[in-house]
């Protein structure tokens, strides 16, 4: 599904350039390079049963790229909610998604957390370290995004926001000491191929496949994620 970091099959590597790559996993529609935001949003709702909602988009003003929110200092140009009541816009209906993006085809694709999934957000360097450990541990992964601002989001079952602080404490880490945040109800993630201004597009570090339709629980992933974030905090 959409933008994927090139280099491997299901779990990608931080080695090498970041570029779009095809998804050919069984049970999934192969990626079409240049697929529209409308078609992608519809596929997220239709294939993954994820709620989606439209965010801001990028405009060009005298050759200068800016966010549709008109804030020239926007921290996430083209990649944040366009309305305060965005939670009411989110839909799991492919038909509604098609209608919404038909009206604004340039709108970014945002996914609310706390519904069909939560996400554990970590720095990119820690995320790739954790991915390598998870592969060695043969853990089952859900989809993982990698954003242009060098963050990664690991999709897990809903309820992570309640579990993660205690899980981190049990591993011996004060939660405030780690750059690790669980995103649940009231939060969202940007989905590929949403662009963050001139920084680039959100991509899949671990793409959605038929095999990872069933998400892991936060408890299954927290140990390698906390370890990787702990290493990162120790380097500062």
PDB file of C-alpha atoms in Angstrom:
ATOM      1  CA  UNK A   1       0.000   0.000   0.000  1.00  0.00           C
ATOM      2  CA  UNK A   2       1.577   3.209  -1.201  1.00  0.00           C
ATOM      3  CA  UNK A   3       4.959   4.637  -0.325  1.00  0.00           C
ATOM      4  CA  UNK A   4       7.455   2.101   1.015  1.00  0.00           C
ATOM      5  CA  UNK A   5      11.076   2.491   2.003  1.00  0.00           C
ATOM      6  CA  UNK A   6      12.989   0.535  -0.604  1.00  0.00           C
ATOM      7  CA  UNK A   7      15.339  -2.274   0.344  1.00  0.00           C
ATOM      8  CA  UNK A   8      13.489  -5.351   1.603  1.00  0.00           C
ATOM      9  CA  UNK A   9      10.162  -7.146   1.431  1.00  0.00           C
ATOM     10  CA  UNK A  10       7.876  -6.604   4.419  1.00  0.00           C
ATOM     11  CA  UNK A  11      10.248  -4.949   6.900  1.00  0.00           C
ATOM     12  CA  UNK A  12      12.471  -2.360   5.308  1.00  0.00           C
ATOM     13  CA  UNK A  13      15.991  -1.268   6.072  1.00  0.00           C
ATOM     14  CA  UNK A  14      17.354   2.183   6.946  1.00  0.00           C
ATOM     15  CA  UNK A  15      20.246   1.502   4.563  1.00  0.00           C
ATOM     16  CA  UNK A  16      20.044   3.213   1.196  1.00  0.00           C
ATOM     17  CA  UNK A  17      17.831   5.922  -0.272  1.00  0.00           C
ATOM     18  CA  UNK A  18      14.190   6.317   0.546  1.00  0.00           C
ATOM     19  CA  UNK A  19      11.945   5.867  -2.462  1.00  0.00           C
ATOM     20  CA  UNK A  20       8.562   4.422  -3.406  1.00  0.00           C
ATOM     21  CA  UNK A  21       8.382   0.660  -3.766  1.00  0.00           C
ATOM     22  CA  UNK A  22       5.729  -1.844  -4.791  1.00  0.00           C
ATOM     23  CA  UNK A  23       3.640  -3.891  -2.425  1.00  0.00           C
ATOM     24  CA  UNK A  24       2.921  -7.326  -3.786  1.00  0.00           C
ATOM     25  CA  UNK A  25       2.023  -9.237  -0.643  1.00  0.00           C
ATOM     26  CA  UNK A  26      -0.701 -11.819  -0.993  1.00  0.00           C
ATOM     27  CA  UNK A  27      -4.144 -10.453  -0.319  1.00  0.00           C
ATOM     28  CA  UNK A  28      -3.255  -6.849  -1.126  1.00  0.00           C
ATOM     29  CA  UNK A  29      -3.738  -4.768  -4.252  1.00  0.00           C
ATOM     30  CA  UNK A  30      -0.253  -4.071  -5.709  1.00  0.00           C
ATOM     31  CA  UNK A  31       0.925  -0.498  -5.339  1.00  0.00           C
ATOM     32  CA  UNK A  32       0.474   1.704  -8.375  1.00  0.00           C
ATOM     33  CA  UNK A  33       3.155   4.358  -8.564  1.00  0.00           C
ATOM     34  CA  UNK A  34       1.505   7.769  -8.543  1.00  0.00           C
ATOM     35  CA  UNK A  35      -1.813   6.446  -7.219  1.00  0.00           C
ATOM     36  CA  UNK A  36      -4.070   9.316  -6.193  1.00  0.00           C
ATOM     37  CA  UNK A  37      -4.731  10.281  -2.589  1.00  0.00           C
ATOM     38  CA  UNK A  38      -8.399   9.518  -3.232  1.00  0.00           C
ATOM     39  CA  UNK A  39      -7.703   5.936  -4.324  1.00  0.00           C
ATOM     40  CA  UNK A  40      -5.307   5.395  -1.440  1.00  0.00           C
ATOM     41  CA  UNK A  41      -7.747   6.689   1.181  1.00  0.00           C
ATOM     42  CA  UNK A  42     -10.457   4.443  -0.264  1.00  0.00           C
ATOM     43  CA  UNK A  43      -8.156   1.411  -0.110  1.00  0.00           C
ATOM     44  CA  UNK A  44      -7.268   2.084   3.526  1.00  0.00           C
ATOM     45  CA  UNK A  45     -10.956   2.087   4.414  1.00  0.00           C
ATOM     46  CA  UNK A  46     -11.883  -0.788   2.136  1.00  0.00           C
ATOM     47  CA  UNK A  47      -8.941  -3.166   2.632  1.00  0.00           C
ATOM     48  CA  UNK A  48      -7.797  -2.405   6.177  1.00  0.00           C
ATOM     49  CA  UNK A  49     -11.070  -1.119   7.649  1.00  0.00           C
ATOM     50  CA  UNK A  50      -9.214   1.928   8.990  1.00  0.00           C
ATOM     51  CA  UNK A  51     -11.047   5.158   9.656  1.00  0.00           C
ATOM     52  CA  UNK A  52      -9.668   7.982   7.520  1.00  0.00           C
ATOM     53  CA  UNK A  53     -10.189  11.721   7.440  1.00  0.00           C
ATOM     54  CA  UNK A  54      -8.896  14.532   5.212  1.00  0.00           C
ATOM     55  CA  UNK A  55      -6.272  16.921   6.497  1.00  0.00           C
ATOM     56  CA  UNK A  56      -4.691  20.058   5.123  1.00  0.00           C
ATOM     57  CA  UNK A  57      -2.912  20.091   1.780  1.00  0.00           C
ATOM     58  CA  UNK A  58      -0.074  21.900   0.058  1.00  0.00           C
ATOM     59  CA  UNK A  59      -0.594  25.010  -2.030  1.00  0.00           C
ATOM     60  CA  UNK A  60       1.838  26.997  -4.176  1.00  0.00           C
ATOM     61  CA  UNK A  61       1.844  30.772  -3.833  1.00  0.00           C
ATOM     62  CA  UNK A  62       4.121  32.538  -6.350  1.00  0.00           C
ATOM     63  CA  UNK A  63       6.215  29.390  -6.524  1.00  0.00           C
ATOM     64  CA  UNK A  64       6.446  29.068  -2.739  1.00  0.00           C
ATOM     65  CA  UNK A  65       4.992  25.965  -1.124  1.00  0.00           C
ATOM     66  CA  UNK A  66       2.705  26.567   1.849  1.00  0.00           C
ATOM     67  CA  UNK A  67       0.109  24.779   3.935  1.00  0.00           C
ATOM     68  CA  UNK A  68      -3.562  25.307   3.145  1.00  0.00           C
ATOM     69  CA  UNK A  69      -4.038  26.477   6.765  1.00  0.00           C
ATOM     70  CA  UNK A  70      -2.299  29.743   5.688  1.00  0.00           C
ATOM     71  CA  UNK A  71       0.089  29.661   8.671  1.00  0.00           C
ATOM     72  CA  UNK A  72       3.470  30.409   7.121  1.00  0.00           C
ATOM     73  CA  UNK A  73       5.156  28.971  10.229  1.00  0.00           C
ATOM     74  CA  UNK A  74       3.126  25.740  10.096  1.00  0.00           C
ATOM     75  CA  UNK A  75       5.121  22.924  11.721  1.00  0.00           C
ATOM     76  CA  UNK A  76       3.408  20.175   9.684  1.00  0.00           C
ATOM     77  CA  UNK A  77       2.557  21.779   6.337  1.00  0.00           C
ATOM     78  CA  UNK A  78       0.002  19.690   4.497  1.00  0.00           C
ATOM     79  CA  UNK A  79      -0.132  17.021   7.204  1.00  0.00           C
ATOM     80  CA  UNK A  80      -2.460  18.060  10.025  1.00  0.00           C
ATOM     81  CA  UNK A  81      -6.240  18.294  10.575  1.00  0.00           C
ATOM     82  CA  UNK A  82      -7.996  21.024   8.640  1.00  0.00           C
ATOM     83  CA  UNK A  83     -10.788  21.368  11.213  1.00  0.00           C
ATOM     84  CA  UNK A  84     -11.035  21.307  14.989  1.00  0.00           C
ATOM     85  CA  UNK A  85     -13.825  18.735  14.784  1.00  0.00           C
ATOM     86  CA  UNK A  86     -11.748  16.351  12.689  1.00  0.00           C
ATOM     87  CA  UNK A  87     -12.744  13.359  14.835  1.00  0.00           C
ATOM     88  CA  UNK A  88     -16.313  13.688  13.564  1.00  0.00           C
ATOM     89  CA  UNK A  89     -15.072  13.590   9.964  1.00  0.00           C
ATOM     90  CA  UNK A  90     -13.319  10.243  10.300  1.00  0.00           C
ATOM     91  CA  UNK A  91     -15.024   7.452   8.398  1.00  0.00           C
ATOM     92  CA  UNK A  92     -14.465   3.765   7.792  1.00  0.00           C
ATOM     93  CA  UNK A  93     -16.709   3.818   4.732  1.00  0.00           C
ATOM     94  CA  UNK A  94     -14.942   3.555   1.395  1.00  0.00           C
ATOM     95  CA  UNK A  95     -17.939   5.227  -0.242  1.00  0.00           C
ATOM     96  CA  UNK A  96     -17.782   8.223   2.095  1.00  0.00           C
ATOM     97  CA  UNK A  97     -13.994   8.434   1.726  1.00  0.00           C
ATOM     98  CA  UNK A  98     -14.359   8.546  -2.054  1.00  0.00           C
ATOM     99  CA  UNK A  99     -16.906  11.354  -1.778  1.00  0.00           C
ATOM    100  CA  UNK A 100     -14.759  13.363   0.654  1.00  0.00           C
ATOM    101  CA  UNK A 101     -11.542  13.166  -1.387  1.00  0.00           C
ATOM    102  CA  UNK A 102     -13.464  13.822  -4.597  1.00  0.00           C
ATOM    103  CA  UNK A 103     -14.321  17.224  -3.110  1.00  0.00           C
ATOM    104  CA  UNK A 104     -10.722  17.918  -2.039  1.00  0.00           C
ATOM    105  CA  UNK A 105      -8.357  15.578  -3.930  1.00  0.00           C
ATOM    106  CA  UNK A 106      -5.219  17.223  -2.532  1.00  0.00           C
ATOM    107  CA  UNK A 107      -6.143  16.633   1.135  1.00  0.00           C
ATOM    108  CA  UNK A 108      -3.665  14.637   3.190  1.00  0.00           C
ATOM    109  CA  UNK A 109      -4.705  11.229   4.523  1.00  0.00           C
ATOM    110  CA  UNK A 110      -4.892  11.121   8.314  1.00  0.00           C
ATOM    111  CA  UNK A 111      -5.821   8.114  10.454  1.00  0.00           C
ATOM    112  CA  UNK A 112      -7.344   8.570  13.924  1.00  0.00           C
ATOM    113  CA  UNK A 113      -5.784   6.413  16.624  1.00  0.00           C
ATOM    114  CA  UNK A 114      -7.736   4.856  19.471  1.00  0.00           C
ATOM    115  CA  UNK A 115     -10.256   3.213  17.140  1.00  0.00           C
ATOM    116  CA  UNK A 116      -9.060   0.246  15.087  1.00  0.00           C
ATOM    117  CA  UNK A 117      -5.489   0.735  16.288  1.00  0.00           C
ATOM    118  CA  UNK A 118      -3.206   2.728  18.576  1.00  0.00           C
ATOM    119  CA  UNK A 119       0.339   3.693  17.611  1.00  0.00           C
ATOM    120  CA  UNK A 120       3.605   3.795  19.538  1.00  0.00           C
ATOM    121  CA  UNK A 121       5.628   6.790  18.382  1.00  0.00           C
ATOM    122  CA  UNK A 122       9.444   6.750  18.683  1.00  0.00           C
ATOM    123  CA  UNK A 123      12.446   8.466  17.033  1.00  0.00           C
ATOM    124  CA  UNK A 124      13.447   6.995  13.690  1.00  0.00           C
ATOM    125  CA  UNK A 125      16.871   5.787  14.846  1.00  0.00           C
ATOM    126  CA  UNK A 126      15.352   3.977  17.813  1.00  0.00           C
ATOM    127  CA  UNK A 127      12.598   2.607  15.603  1.00  0.00           C
ATOM    128  CA  UNK A 128      14.960   0.957  13.142  1.00  0.00           C
ATOM    129  CA  UNK A 129      17.060  -0.465  15.982  1.00  0.00           C
ATOM    130  CA  UNK A 130      13.890  -1.900  17.516  1.00  0.00           C
ATOM    131  CA  UNK A 131      12.798  -3.341  14.161  1.00  0.00           C
ATOM    132  CA  UNK A 132      16.078  -5.228  13.865  1.00  0.00           C
ATOM    133  CA  UNK A 133      15.649  -6.667  17.367  1.00  0.00           C
ATOM    134  CA  UNK A 134      12.034  -7.599  16.650  1.00  0.00           C
ATOM    135  CA  UNK A 135      13.092  -9.510  13.554  1.00  0.00           C
ATOM    136  CA  UNK A 136      15.673 -11.465  15.561  1.00  0.00           C
ATOM    137  CA  UNK A 137      13.028 -12.168  18.207  1.00  0.00           C
ATOM    138  CA  UNK A 138      10.618 -13.253  15.429  1.00  0.00           C
ATOM    139  CA  UNK A 139       7.914 -10.967  16.754  1.00  0.00           C
ATOM    140  CA  UNK A 140       4.748 -10.393  14.774  1.00  0.00           C
ATOM    141  CA  UNK A 141       4.617  -6.796  13.598  1.00  0.00           C
ATOM    142  CA  UNK A 142       1.793  -4.608  12.437  1.00  0.00           C
ATOM    143  CA  UNK A 143       2.287  -1.788   9.938  1.00  0.00           C
ATOM    144  CA  UNK A 144       4.946   0.799  10.796  1.00  0.00           C
ATOM    145  CA  UNK A 145       5.178   4.289   9.315  1.00  0.00           C
ATOM    146  CA  UNK A 146       8.248   6.463   8.924  1.00  0.00           C
ATOM    147  CA  UNK A 147       7.666  10.216   8.700  1.00  0.00           C
ATOM    148  CA  UNK A 148       9.794  12.965   7.140  1.00  0.00           C
ATOM    149  CA  UNK A 149      10.379  14.501  10.593  1.00  0.00           C
ATOM    150  CA  UNK A 150      12.252  11.295  11.501  1.00  0.00           C
ATOM    151  CA  UNK A 151       9.617   9.607  13.644  1.00  0.00           C
ATOM    152  CA  UNK A 152       8.223   6.087  13.416  1.00  0.00           C
ATOM    153  CA  UNK A 153       4.801   4.837  14.476  1.00  0.00           C
ATOM    154  CA  UNK A 154       4.218   1.175  15.291  1.00  0.00           C
ATOM    155  CA  UNK A 155       0.571   0.156  14.878  1.00  0.00           C
ATOM    156  CA  UNK A 156      -0.748  -1.931  17.785  1.00  0.00           C
ATOM    157  CA  UNK A 157      -4.097  -2.954  19.220  1.00  0.00           C
ATOM    158  CA  UNK A 158      -6.194  -0.212  20.845  1.00  0.00           C
ATOM    159  CA  UNK A 159      -5.578   0.325  24.549  1.00  0.00           C
ATOM    160  CA  UNK A 160      -1.843   1.023  24.347  1.00  0.00           C
ATOM    161  CA  UNK A 161      -2.157   4.471  25.919  1.00  0.00           C
ATOM    162  CA  UNK A 162      -3.351   2.871  29.159  1.00  0.00           C
ATOM    163  CA  UNK A 163      -0.785   0.078  29.163  1.00  0.00           C
ATOM    164  CA  UNK A 164       2.462   1.636  27.977  1.00  0.00           C
ATOM    165  CA  UNK A 165       3.438   3.754  31.034  1.00  0.00           C
ATOM    166  CA  UNK A 166       3.163   0.777  33.409  1.00  0.00           C
ATOM    167  CA  UNK A 167       4.873  -1.552  30.949  1.00  0.00           C
ATOM    168  CA  UNK A 168       7.800   0.863  30.653  1.00  0.00           C
ATOM    169  CA  UNK A 169       8.060   1.158  34.450  1.00  0.00           C
ATOM    170  CA  UNK A 170       8.154  -2.627  34.806  1.00  0.00           C
ATOM    171  CA  UNK A 171      11.123  -2.666  32.451  1.00  0.00           C
ATOM    172  CA  UNK A 172      12.942  -0.260  34.766  1.00  0.00           C
ATOM    173  CA  UNK A 173      12.499   2.975  32.856  1.00  0.00           C
ATOM    174  CA  UNK A 174      10.758   6.111  34.136  1.00  0.00           C
ATOM    175  CA  UNK A 175       8.287   6.845  31.294  1.00  0.00           C
ATOM    176  CA  UNK A 176       9.324  10.500  31.161  1.00  0.00           C
ATOM    177  CA  UNK A 177      12.935   9.490  30.477  1.00  0.00           C
ATOM    178  CA  UNK A 178      12.124   7.887  27.107  1.00  0.00           C
ATOM    179  CA  UNK A 179      11.102   9.542  23.855  1.00  0.00           C
ATOM    180  CA  UNK A 180       8.295   7.009  23.469  1.00  0.00           C
ATOM    181  CA  UNK A 181       4.641   8.018  23.255  1.00  0.00           C
ATOM    182  CA  UNK A 182       1.491   5.939  22.814  1.00  0.00           C
ATOM    183  CA  UNK A 183      -1.063   7.589  20.548  1.00  0.00           C
ATOM    184  CA  UNK A 184      -4.681   6.689  21.259  1.00  0.00           C
ATOM    185  CA  UNK A 185      -8.062   8.364  21.370  1.00  0.00           C
ATOM    186  CA  UNK A 186      -7.898  12.013  20.324  1.00  0.00           C
ATOM    187  CA  UNK A 187      -4.668  11.603  18.334  1.00  0.00           C
ATOM    188  CA  UNK A 188      -3.868  10.674  14.728  1.00  0.00           C
ATOM    189  CA  UNK A 189      -1.095   9.581  12.407  1.00  0.00           C
ATOM    190  CA  UNK A 190      -0.395  10.700   8.858  1.00  0.00           C
ATOM    191  CA  UNK A 191      -0.588   7.865   6.335  1.00  0.00           C
ATOM    192  CA  UNK A 192       1.458   7.352   3.162  1.00  0.00           C
ATOM    193  CA  UNK A 193       1.732   9.098   0.748  1.00  0.00           C
ATOM    194  CA  UNK A 194       0.933  12.260   2.761  1.00  0.00           C
ATOM    195  CA  UNK A 195       3.662  14.869   2.361  1.00  0.00           C
ATOM    196  CA  UNK A 196       5.169  17.083   5.079  1.00  0.00           C
ATOM    197  CA  UNK A 197       5.818  20.179   2.997  1.00  0.00           C
ATOM    198  CA  UNK A 198       9.179  20.017   1.251  1.00  0.00           C
ATOM    199  CA  UNK A 199      10.511  17.422   3.721  1.00  0.00           C
ATOM    200  CA  UNK A 200       9.072  14.489   1.789  1.00  0.00           C
ATOM    201  CA  UNK A 201       6.346  11.897   2.148  1.00  0.00           C
ATOM    202  CA  UNK A 202       5.311   9.525   4.910  1.00  0.00           C
ATOM    203  CA  UNK A 203       6.393   5.998   3.975  1.00  0.00           C
ATOM    204  CA  UNK A 204       5.951   2.457   5.195  1.00  0.00           C
ATOM    205  CA  UNK A 205       8.851   1.013   7.176  1.00  0.00           C
ATOM    206  CA  UNK A 206       6.740  -2.135   7.564  1.00  0.00           C
ATOM    207  CA  UNK A 207       3.925  -2.136   5.057  1.00  0.00           C
ATOM    208  CA  UNK A 208       0.371  -3.415   5.504  1.00  0.00           C
ATOM    209  CA  UNK A 209       0.007  -7.001   4.284  1.00  0.00           C
ATOM    210  CA  UNK A 210      -2.474  -9.813   4.641  1.00  0.00           C
ATOM    211  CA  UNK A 211      -0.116 -11.341   7.232  1.00  0.00           C
ATOM    212  CA  UNK A 212      -0.207  -8.346   9.600  1.00  0.00           C
ATOM    213  CA  UNK A 213      -3.915  -7.599   9.408  1.00  0.00           C
ATOM    214  CA  UNK A 214      -4.121  -8.796  13.039  1.00  0.00           C
ATOM    215  CA  UNK A 215      -2.177  -6.300  15.098  1.00  0.00           C
ATOM    216  CA  UNK A 216       0.158  -7.098  17.998  1.00  0.00           C
ATOM    217  CA  UNK A 217      -0.545  -5.921  21.527  1.00  0.00           C
ATOM    218  CA  UNK A 218       1.662  -3.124  22.860  1.00  0.00           C
ATOM    219  CA  UNK A 219       3.023  -5.554  25.460  1.00  0.00           C
ATOM    220  CA  UNK A 220       4.565  -7.670  22.684  1.00  0.00           C
ATOM    221  CA  UNK A 221       6.642  -4.788  21.285  1.00  0.00           C
ATOM    222  CA  UNK A 222       7.376  -2.596  24.275  1.00  0.00           C
ATOM    223  CA  UNK A 223      10.593  -4.302  25.398  1.00  0.00           C
ATOM    224  CA  UNK A 224      12.612  -3.764  22.171  1.00  0.00           C
ATOM    225  CA  UNK A 225      11.089  -0.301  21.721  1.00  0.00           C
ATOM    226  CA  UNK A 226      11.932   0.811  25.269  1.00  0.00           C
ATOM    227  CA  UNK A 227      15.441  -0.660  24.984  1.00  0.00           C
ATOM    228  CA  UNK A 228      16.077   1.197  21.719  1.00  0.00           C
ATOM    229  CA  UNK A 229      14.729   4.468  23.098  1.00  0.00           C
ATOM    230  CA  UNK A 230      16.826   4.003  26.227  1.00  0.00           C
ATOM    231  CA  UNK A 231      19.945   3.650  24.105  1.00  0.00           C
ATOM    232  CA  UNK A 232      19.029   6.799  22.222  1.00  0.00           C
ATOM    233  CA  UNK A 233      18.475   8.796  25.424  1.00  0.00           C
ATOM    234  CA  UNK A 234      21.840   7.586  26.731  1.00  0.00           C
ATOM    235  CA  UNK A 235      23.621   9.053  23.725  1.00  0.00           C
ATOM    236  CA  UNK A 236      22.341  12.576  24.338  1.00  0.00           C
TER     237      UNK A 236
END
